[in-house]
PDB file of C-alpha atoms in Angstrom:
ATOM      1  CA  MET A  24      27.013  -9.561  12.226  1.00 42.00           C
ATOM      2  CA  ASN A  25      23.484  -9.388  13.620  1.00 47.00           C
ATOM      3  CA  GLN A  26      21.232 -12.345  12.994  1.00 44.00           C
ATOM      4  CA  TYR A  27      18.658 -10.465  11.185  1.00 43.00           C
ATOM      5  CA  LEU A  28      21.023  -9.024   8.523  1.00 44.00           C
ATOM      6  CA  ASN A  29      20.493 -12.238   6.291  1.00 42.00           C
ATOM      7  CA  GLN A  30      16.825 -11.583   6.485  1.00 45.00           C
ATOM      8  CA  ILE A  31      17.048  -8.153   5.038  1.00 44.00           C
ATOM      9  CA  ASP A  32      17.470  -7.964   1.185  1.00 68.00           C
ATOM     10  CA  ALA A  33      18.333  -4.230   1.144  1.00 91.00           C
ATOM     11  CA  PRO A  34      19.540  -1.626   3.694  1.00 97.00           C
ATOM     12  CA  ILE A  35      16.768  -0.411   6.113  1.00 97.00           C
ATOM     13  CA  ALA A  36      15.691   3.287   4.942  1.00 98.00           C
ATOM     14  CA  ILE A  37      15.895   5.273   8.159  1.00 98.00           C
ATOM     15  CA  MET A  38      15.375   8.868   9.088  1.00 98.00           C
ATOM     16  CA  LEU A  39      16.384  10.454  12.318  1.00 98.00           C
ATOM     17  CA  ALA A  40      14.987  13.739  14.042  1.00 98.00           C
ATOM     18  CA  ASP A  41      16.361  15.426  17.103  1.00 97.00           C
ATOM     19  CA  SER A  42      16.648  18.900  17.986  1.00 95.00           C
ATOM     20  CA  ASN A  43      20.195  18.847  19.466  1.00 96.00           C
ATOM     21  CA  PRO A  44      22.542  19.284  16.566  1.00 96.00           C
ATOM     22  CA  LEU A  45      25.299  17.340  18.381  1.00 96.00           C
ATOM     23  CA  VAL A  46      23.005  14.272  18.956  1.00 95.00           C
ATOM     24  CA  LEU A  47      21.712  14.317  15.307  1.00 96.00           C
ATOM     25  CA  SER A  48      25.329  14.495  14.103  1.00 96.00           C
ATOM     26  CA  ALA A  49      26.363  11.589  16.207  1.00 96.00           C
ATOM     27  CA  LEU A  50      23.548   9.482  15.149  1.00 96.00           C
ATOM     28  CA  SER A  51      24.009  10.280  11.479  1.00 97.00           C
ATOM     29  CA  GLU A  52      27.557   9.055  11.807  1.00 97.00           C
ATOM     30  CA  LEU A  53      26.477   5.934  13.675  1.00 97.00           C
ATOM     31  CA  PHE A  54      23.998   4.866  11.042  1.00 97.00           C
ATOM     32  CA  ASP A  55      26.106   5.989   8.070  1.00 96.00           C
ATOM     33  CA  ARG A  56      28.791   3.477   9.319  1.00 96.00           C
ATOM     34  CA  ASP A  57      26.467   0.496   9.565  1.00 97.00           C
ATOM     35  CA  PRO A  58      25.848  -1.255   5.979  1.00 96.00           C
ATOM     36  CA  ARG A  59      22.428  -2.464   7.469  1.00 97.00           C
ATOM     37  CA  PHE A  60      21.127   0.989   7.091  1.00 98.00           C
ATOM     38  CA  SER A  61      20.547   3.581   4.488  1.00 97.00           C
ATOM     39  CA  LEU A  62      20.136   7.174   6.028  1.00 98.00           C
ATOM     40  CA  VAL A  63      17.500   8.954   3.946  1.00 97.00           C
ATOM     41  CA  ALA A  64      17.442  12.287   5.722  1.00 97.00           C
ATOM     42  CA  THR A  65      17.594  14.036   9.231  1.00 98.00           C
ATOM     43  CA  SER A  66      15.430  16.766  10.784  1.00 97.00           C
ATOM     44  CA  ALA A  67      15.461  18.876  13.735  1.00 97.00           C
ATOM     45  CA  THR A  68      11.815  19.247  14.037  1.00 97.00           C
ATOM     46  CA  ALA A  69       8.555  17.018  14.032  1.00 96.00           C
ATOM     47  CA  GLU A  70       7.145  18.850  11.195  1.00 96.00           C
ATOM     48  CA  GLY A  71      10.182  18.478   8.932  1.00 97.00           C
ATOM     49  CA  PHE A  72      10.276  14.730   9.845  1.00 97.00           C
ATOM     50  CA  LEU A  73       6.722  14.370   8.740  1.00 96.00           C
ATOM     51  CA  GLY A  74       7.071  16.413   5.631  1.00 95.00           C
ATOM     52  CA  THR A  75       9.916  14.132   4.537  1.00 96.00           C
ATOM     53  CA  VAL A  76       8.219  10.766   5.185  1.00 96.00           C
ATOM     54  CA  MET A  77       5.227  11.720   3.593  1.00 93.00           C
ATOM     55  CA  ARG A  78       7.067  11.924   0.375  1.00 94.00           C
ATOM     56  CA  VAL A  79       9.960   9.579   0.759  1.00 95.00           C
ATOM     57  CA  PRO A  80       9.759   5.831   1.608  1.00 95.00           C
ATOM     58  CA  VAL A  81      11.164   5.517   5.120  1.00 97.00           C
ATOM     59  CA  GLN A  82      11.159   2.163   7.034  1.00 97.00           C
ATOM     60  CA  VAL A  83      12.132   3.207  10.610  1.00 98.00           C
ATOM     61  CA  GLY A  84      12.338   6.674  12.113  1.00 98.00           C
ATOM     62  CA  VAL A  85      14.339   7.361  15.142  1.00 98.00           C
ATOM     63  CA  ILE A  86      12.990  10.444  16.999  1.00 98.00           C
ATOM     64  CA  ASN A  87      13.566  12.439  20.340  1.00 96.00           C
ATOM     65  CA  TRP A  88      10.192  12.554  22.434  1.00 95.00           C
ATOM     66  CA  ASN A  89      10.543  16.419  22.880  1.00 94.00           C
ATOM     67  CA  LEU A  90      10.774  17.375  19.230  1.00 95.00           C
ATOM     68  CA  PRO A  91       9.634  20.875  18.331  1.00 93.00           C
ATOM     69  CA  VAL A  92       6.904  21.980  17.668  1.00 91.00           C
ATOM     70  CA  LEU A  93       4.466  19.095  17.692  1.00 90.00           C
ATOM     71  CA  GLY A  94       6.307  16.883  19.918  1.00 93.00           C
ATOM     72  CA  GLY A  95       6.800  13.028  19.733  1.00 93.00           C
ATOM     73  CA  ALA A  96       3.496  12.068  20.857  1.00 89.00           C
ATOM     74  CA  LYS A  97       1.610  14.004  18.462  1.00 90.00           C
ATOM     75  CA  LEU A  98       3.823  13.204  15.684  1.00 94.00           C
ATOM     76  CA  ILE A  99       3.267   9.381  16.154  1.00 91.00           C
ATOM     77  CA  GLU A 100      -0.434   9.826  16.389  1.00 84.00           C
ATOM     78  CA  VAL A 101      -0.563  11.670  13.006  1.00 88.00           C
ATOM     79  CA  LEU A 102       1.711   8.987  11.455  1.00 90.00           C
ATOM     80  CA  ARG A 103      -0.604   6.186  12.902  1.00 81.00           C
ATOM     81  CA  GLU A 104      -3.248   7.548  10.315  1.00 78.00           C
ATOM     82  CA  GLN A 105      -0.924   7.109   7.548  1.00 83.00           C
ATOM     83  CA  ALA A 106      -0.687   3.650   5.758  1.00 80.00           C
ATOM     84  CA  THR A 107       3.061   4.070   4.521  1.00 88.00           C
ATOM     85  CA  ALA A 108       4.332   5.716   7.769  1.00 92.00           C
ATOM     86  CA  PRO A 109       7.613   4.437   9.095  1.00 96.00           C
ATOM     87  CA  ARG A 110       7.754   2.417  12.514  1.00 96.00           C
ATOM     88  CA  ILE A 111       9.049   4.776  15.125  1.00 97.00           C
ATOM     89  CA  VAL A 112      11.826   4.292  17.726  1.00 98.00           C
ATOM     90  CA  VAL A 113      11.843   6.863  20.474  1.00 97.00           C
ATOM     91  CA  TYR A 114      15.401   7.686  21.542  1.00 97.00           C
ATOM     92  CA  ALA A 115      15.268   9.720  24.709  1.00 94.00           C
ATOM     93  CA  GLU A 116      16.150   9.712  28.317  1.00 91.00           C
ATOM     94  CA  ASP A 117      14.460   7.020  30.419  1.00 86.00           C
ATOM     95  CA  THR A 118      12.551   9.326  32.890  1.00 82.00           C
ATOM     96  CA  GLY A 119       9.271   8.475  34.708  1.00 78.00           C
ATOM     97  CA  ASP A 120       6.863   6.634  32.451  1.00 83.00           C
ATOM     98  CA  LEU A 121       8.150   7.850  29.171  1.00 89.00           C
ATOM     99  CA  PRO A 122       8.539   4.257  27.729  1.00 88.00           C
ATOM    100  CA  ARG A 123       4.876   3.265  28.437  1.00 83.00           C
ATOM    101  CA  ARG A 124       3.730   6.782  27.151  1.00 84.00           C
ATOM    102  CA  ALA A 125       5.563   6.060  23.828  1.00 88.00           C
ATOM    103  CA  MET A 126       4.262   2.722  23.708  1.00 85.00           C
ATOM    104  CA  THR A 127       0.719   3.893  24.162  1.00 78.00           C
ATOM    105  CA  ALA A 128       1.087   6.638  21.699  1.00 82.00           C
ATOM    106  CA  GLY A 129       1.883   3.987  18.998  1.00 85.00           C
ATOM    107  CA  ALA A 130       5.816   3.793  18.763  1.00 92.00           C
ATOM    108  CA  ALA A 131       7.398   0.482  17.855  1.00 93.00           C
ATOM    109  CA  ALA A 132      10.339   0.788  20.507  1.00 95.00           C
ATOM    110  CA  PHE A 133      11.922   2.876  23.091  1.00 95.00           C
ATOM    111  CA  SER A 134      15.715   3.055  23.289  1.00 95.00           C
ATOM    112  CA  PRO A 135      17.061   4.812  26.402  1.00 94.00           C
ATOM    113  CA  ARG A 136      19.943   7.150  25.555  1.00 92.00           C
ATOM    114  CA  SER A 137      21.872   5.585  28.357  1.00 91.00           C
ATOM    115  CA  THR A 138      22.206   2.441  26.512  1.00 89.00           C
ATOM    116  CA  PRO A 139      25.231   1.594  24.192  1.00 91.00           C
ATOM    117  CA  ALA A 140      24.936   2.941  20.524  1.00 91.00           C
ATOM    118  CA  GLU A 141      24.943  -0.787  19.367  1.00 93.00           C
ATOM    119  CA  ARG A 142      21.680  -1.386  21.329  1.00 95.00           C
ATOM    120  CA  LEU A 143      20.128   1.335  19.304  1.00 96.00           C
ATOM    121  CA  LEU A 144      21.205  -0.197  15.994  1.00 97.00           C
ATOM    122  CA  GLU A 145      19.948  -3.619  17.095  1.00 97.00           C
ATOM    123  CA  THR A 146      16.492  -2.088  18.166  1.00 97.00           C
ATOM    124  CA  CYS A 147      16.256  -0.377  14.809  1.00 97.00           C
ATOM    125  CA  VAL A 148      17.009  -3.706  13.089  1.00 97.00           C
ATOM    126  CA  GLU A 149      14.420  -5.615  15.082  1.00 96.00           C
ATOM    127  CA  VAL A 150      11.703  -2.954  14.565  1.00 96.00           C
ATOM    128  CA  ALA A 151      12.290  -3.089  10.745  1.00 95.00           C
ATOM    129  CA  ASP A 152      11.694  -6.727  11.297  1.00 94.00           C
ATOM    130  CA  GLY A 153       8.290  -6.189  12.649  1.00 91.00           C
ATOM    131  CA  LYS A 154       8.950  -6.351  16.427  1.00 91.00           C
ATOM    132  CA  MET A 155       8.087  -4.120  19.238  1.00 89.00           C
ATOM    133  CA  VAL A 156      11.072  -3.401  21.693  1.00 92.00           C
ATOM    134  CA  PHE A 157      10.254  -1.937  25.124  1.00 89.00           C
ATOM    135  CA  PRO A 158      12.747  -2.915  27.866  1.00 81.00           C
ATOM    136  CA  PHE A 159      11.123  -3.653  31.173  1.00 73.00           C
ATOM    137  CA  LEU A 160       7.521  -3.465  29.717  1.00 69.00           C
ATOM    138  CA  ASP A 161       5.182  -6.173  28.931  1.00 62.00           C
ATOM    139  CA  VAL A 162       4.359  -5.603  25.216  1.00 60.00           C
ATOM    140  CA  ARG A 163       1.697  -8.315  25.236  1.00 60.00           C
ATOM    141  CA  GLU A 164      -0.255  -6.079  27.722  1.00 58.00           C
ATOM    142  CA  LEU A 165      -0.591  -3.249  25.398  1.00 55.00           C
ATOM    143  CA  GLN A 166      -1.195  -5.317  22.324  1.00 55.00           C
ATOM    144  CA  SER A 167      -4.304  -6.747  24.052  1.00 58.00           C
ATOM    145  CA  ASP A 168      -5.466  -3.295  25.138  1.00 65.00           C
ATOM    146  CA  PRO A 169      -8.301  -2.150  22.939  1.00 73.00           C
ATOM    147  CA  ILE A 170      -7.463   1.477  23.377  1.00 71.00           C
ATOM    148  CA  HIS A 171      -4.154   0.889  21.508  1.00 69.00           C
ATOM    149  CA  GLN A 172      -6.040  -0.347  18.507  1.00 71.00           C
ATOM    150  CA  LEU A 173      -8.058   2.782  18.177  1.00 78.00           C
ATOM    151  CA  SER A 174      -6.880   5.379  15.405  1.00 75.00           C
ATOM    152  CA  ARG A 175      -6.401   8.960  16.293  1.00 75.00           C
ATOM    153  CA  LYS A 176      -9.855   9.990  14.695  1.00 80.00           C
ATOM    154  CA  GLU A 177     -11.585   7.282  16.684  1.00 83.00           C
ATOM    155  CA  ARG A 178      -9.937   8.369  20.012  1.00 82.00           C
ATOM    156  CA  ILE A 179     -11.211  11.898  19.312  1.00 85.00           C
ATOM    157  CA  ILE A 180     -14.623  10.474  18.591  1.00 88.00           C
ATOM    158  CA  LEU A 181     -14.761   8.354  21.826  1.00 87.00           C
ATOM    159  CA  GLU A 182     -13.703  11.480  23.773  1.00 85.00           C
ATOM    160  CA  ALA A 183     -16.405  13.526  22.092  1.00 87.00           C
ATOM    161  CA  LEU A 184     -18.876  10.766  22.745  1.00 87.00           C
ATOM    162  CA  SER A 185     -18.231  10.997  26.462  1.00 85.00           C
ATOM    163  CA  LYS A 186     -19.463  14.706  26.285  1.00 86.00           C
ATOM    164  CA  GLY A 187     -22.897  13.414  24.998  1.00 87.00           C
ATOM    165  CA  LEU A 188     -22.521  14.861  21.299  1.00 89.00           C
ATOM    166  CA  THR A 189     -25.024  13.538  18.905  1.00 90.00           C
ATOM    167  CA  ASN A 190     -23.955  12.250  15.386  1.00 91.00           C
ATOM    168  CA  ARG A 191     -24.814  15.455  13.862  1.00 91.00           C
ATOM    169  CA  GLU A 192     -22.819  17.329  16.450  1.00 91.00           C
ATOM    170  CA  LEU A 193     -19.824  15.163  16.001  1.00 90.00           C
ATOM    171  CA  ALA A 194     -19.912  15.777  12.195  1.00 90.00           C
ATOM    172  CA  LYS A 195     -19.923  19.475  12.800  1.00 90.00           C
ATOM    173  CA  GLU A 196     -17.166  19.236  15.593  1.00 86.00           C
ATOM    174  CA  LEU A 197     -14.832  17.127  13.318  1.00 85.00           C
ATOM    175  CA  ASP A 198     -15.864  18.757   9.955  1.00 88.00           C
ATOM    176  CA  ILE A 199     -16.835  15.393   8.448  1.00 89.00           C
ATOM    177  CA  SER A 200     -20.251  13.877   7.290  1.00 91.00           C
ATOM    178  CA  THR A 201     -22.802  12.094   9.310  1.00 90.00           C
ATOM    179  CA  ASN A 202     -22.190   9.055   7.252  1.00 91.00           C
ATOM    180  CA  THR A 203     -18.328   9.190   8.040  1.00 89.00           C
ATOM    181  CA  VAL A 204     -19.327   9.631  11.727  1.00 90.00           C
ATOM    182  CA  LYS A 205     -21.363   6.373  11.469  1.00 90.00           C
ATOM    183  CA  PHE A 206     -18.480   4.627   9.867  1.00 89.00           C
ATOM    184  CA  HIS A 207     -15.965   5.606  12.522  1.00 88.00           C
ATOM    185  CA  LEU A 208     -18.522   4.683  15.145  1.00 91.00           C
ATOM    186  CA  SER A 209     -18.973   1.284  13.629  1.00 90.00           C
ATOM    187  CA  ASN A 210     -15.452   0.688  13.622  1.00 87.00           C
ATOM    188  CA  LEU A 211     -14.909   2.100  17.174  1.00 89.00           C
ATOM    189  CA  TYR A 212     -17.682  -0.197  18.695  1.00 88.00           C
ATOM    190  CA  GLU A 213     -15.962  -3.182  16.884  1.00 87.00           C
ATOM    191  CA  LYS A 214     -12.539  -2.622  18.407  1.00 84.00           C
ATOM    192  CA  LEU A 215     -13.912  -1.975  22.008  1.00 84.00           C
ATOM    193  CA  SER A 216     -16.315  -4.941  21.625  1.00 84.00           C
ATOM    194  CA  VAL A 217     -19.349  -2.873  22.523  1.00 87.00           C
ATOM    195  CA  LYS A 218     -22.773  -2.619  20.994  1.00 89.00           C
ATOM    196  CA  ASN A 219     -23.797   0.976  21.271  1.00 89.00           C
ATOM    197  CA  ARG A 220     -22.656   4.457  22.311  1.00 89.00           C
ATOM    198  CA  ALA A 221     -23.787   3.997  25.909  1.00 87.00           C
ATOM    199  CA  GLN A 222     -21.379   1.120  26.309  1.00 86.00           C
ATOM    200  CA  ALA A 223     -18.696   2.956  24.467  1.00 87.00           C
ATOM    201  CA  ILE A 224     -18.968   5.911  26.936  1.00 86.00           C
ATOM    202  CA  ALA A 225     -18.777   3.604  29.921  1.00 84.00           C
ATOM    203  CA  PHE A 226     -15.869   2.055  28.293  1.00 83.00           C
ATOM    204  CA  TYR A 227     -14.247   5.601  28.125  1.00 82.00           C
ATOM    205  CA  TYR A 228     -14.631   6.476  31.754  1.00 81.00           C
ATOM    206  CA  SER A 229     -13.494   3.043  32.827  1.00 76.00           C
ATOM    207  CA  SER A 230     -10.102   3.410  30.855  1.00 71.00           C
ATOM    208  CA  ARG A 231      -7.120   5.297  31.309  1.00 57.00           C
ATOM    209  CA  LEU A 232      -7.893   7.434  28.014  1.00 56.00           C
ATOM    210  CA  ALA A 233     -10.257   9.637  30.256  1.00 50.00           C
ATOM    211  CA  LEU A 234      -7.353  10.349  32.411  1.00 49.00           C
ATOM    212  CA  GLU A 235      -4.874  10.890  29.532  1.00 55.00           C
ATOM    213  CA  SER A 236      -7.274  13.421  28.175  1.00 53.00           C
ATOM    214  CA  LYS A 237      -7.452  15.411  31.556  1.00 46.00           C
ATOM    215  CA  GLN A 238      -3.537  15.526  31.530  1.00 46.00           C
ATOM    216  CA  THR A 239      -3.258  16.636  27.965  1.00 45.00           C
ATOM    217  CA  PRO A 240      -4.964  20.075  27.084  1.00 41.00           C
ATOM    218  CA  GLY A 241      -6.995  20.084  24.167  1.00 40.00           C
ATOM    219  CA  ILE A 242      -8.235  17.410  21.729  1.00 35.00           C
ATOM    220  CA  PRO A 243      -5.420  16.356  19.268  1.00 36.00           C
ATOM    221  CA  ARG A 244      -6.317  17.391  15.816  1.00 33.00           C
TER     222      ARG A 244
END
């Protein structure tokens, strides 16, 4: 039995999401057989996953990156805004820079589909224990990156700042009050270790966030 089993008082509440019914069925059977886990629900879509975890306590979510309709990246970004959101394990084909993209989005782990099923189970146990699991990637590098510390709303504001919008224009663009804009800006400056909007804009253009926004159409809402 895994060394972490004795550290967990109750089974890990887990939810699965994959658009492939065969994969979803196989994963359900895999987790159902393991006493370390309690399978809460499954879903074929990102929206279905989100709707469930907002209502039912889930500790760990295992999702495919290409979930309809939102997709894995947007789903993780939305979940980052929720205090009780599950930690996410992306279970997908290890292609290109997908592990790094998943890590940057805010996932807790990446598990390639090519690895043995037992490795996925172990990854989920480690994630439930508070660890980040990304094979071949330096997790410490990401954890020290200020961009990773930004919330979804703060990323949107930082991108909007780069376009020269005033606080009043930001408030209108994001449909929030100017006081709320000031609150987000204060948090943003602190996380980036900058003193004003000019320095924040300079940080934006010197970071990979500017490149990512050019590669992804539209601002995530």
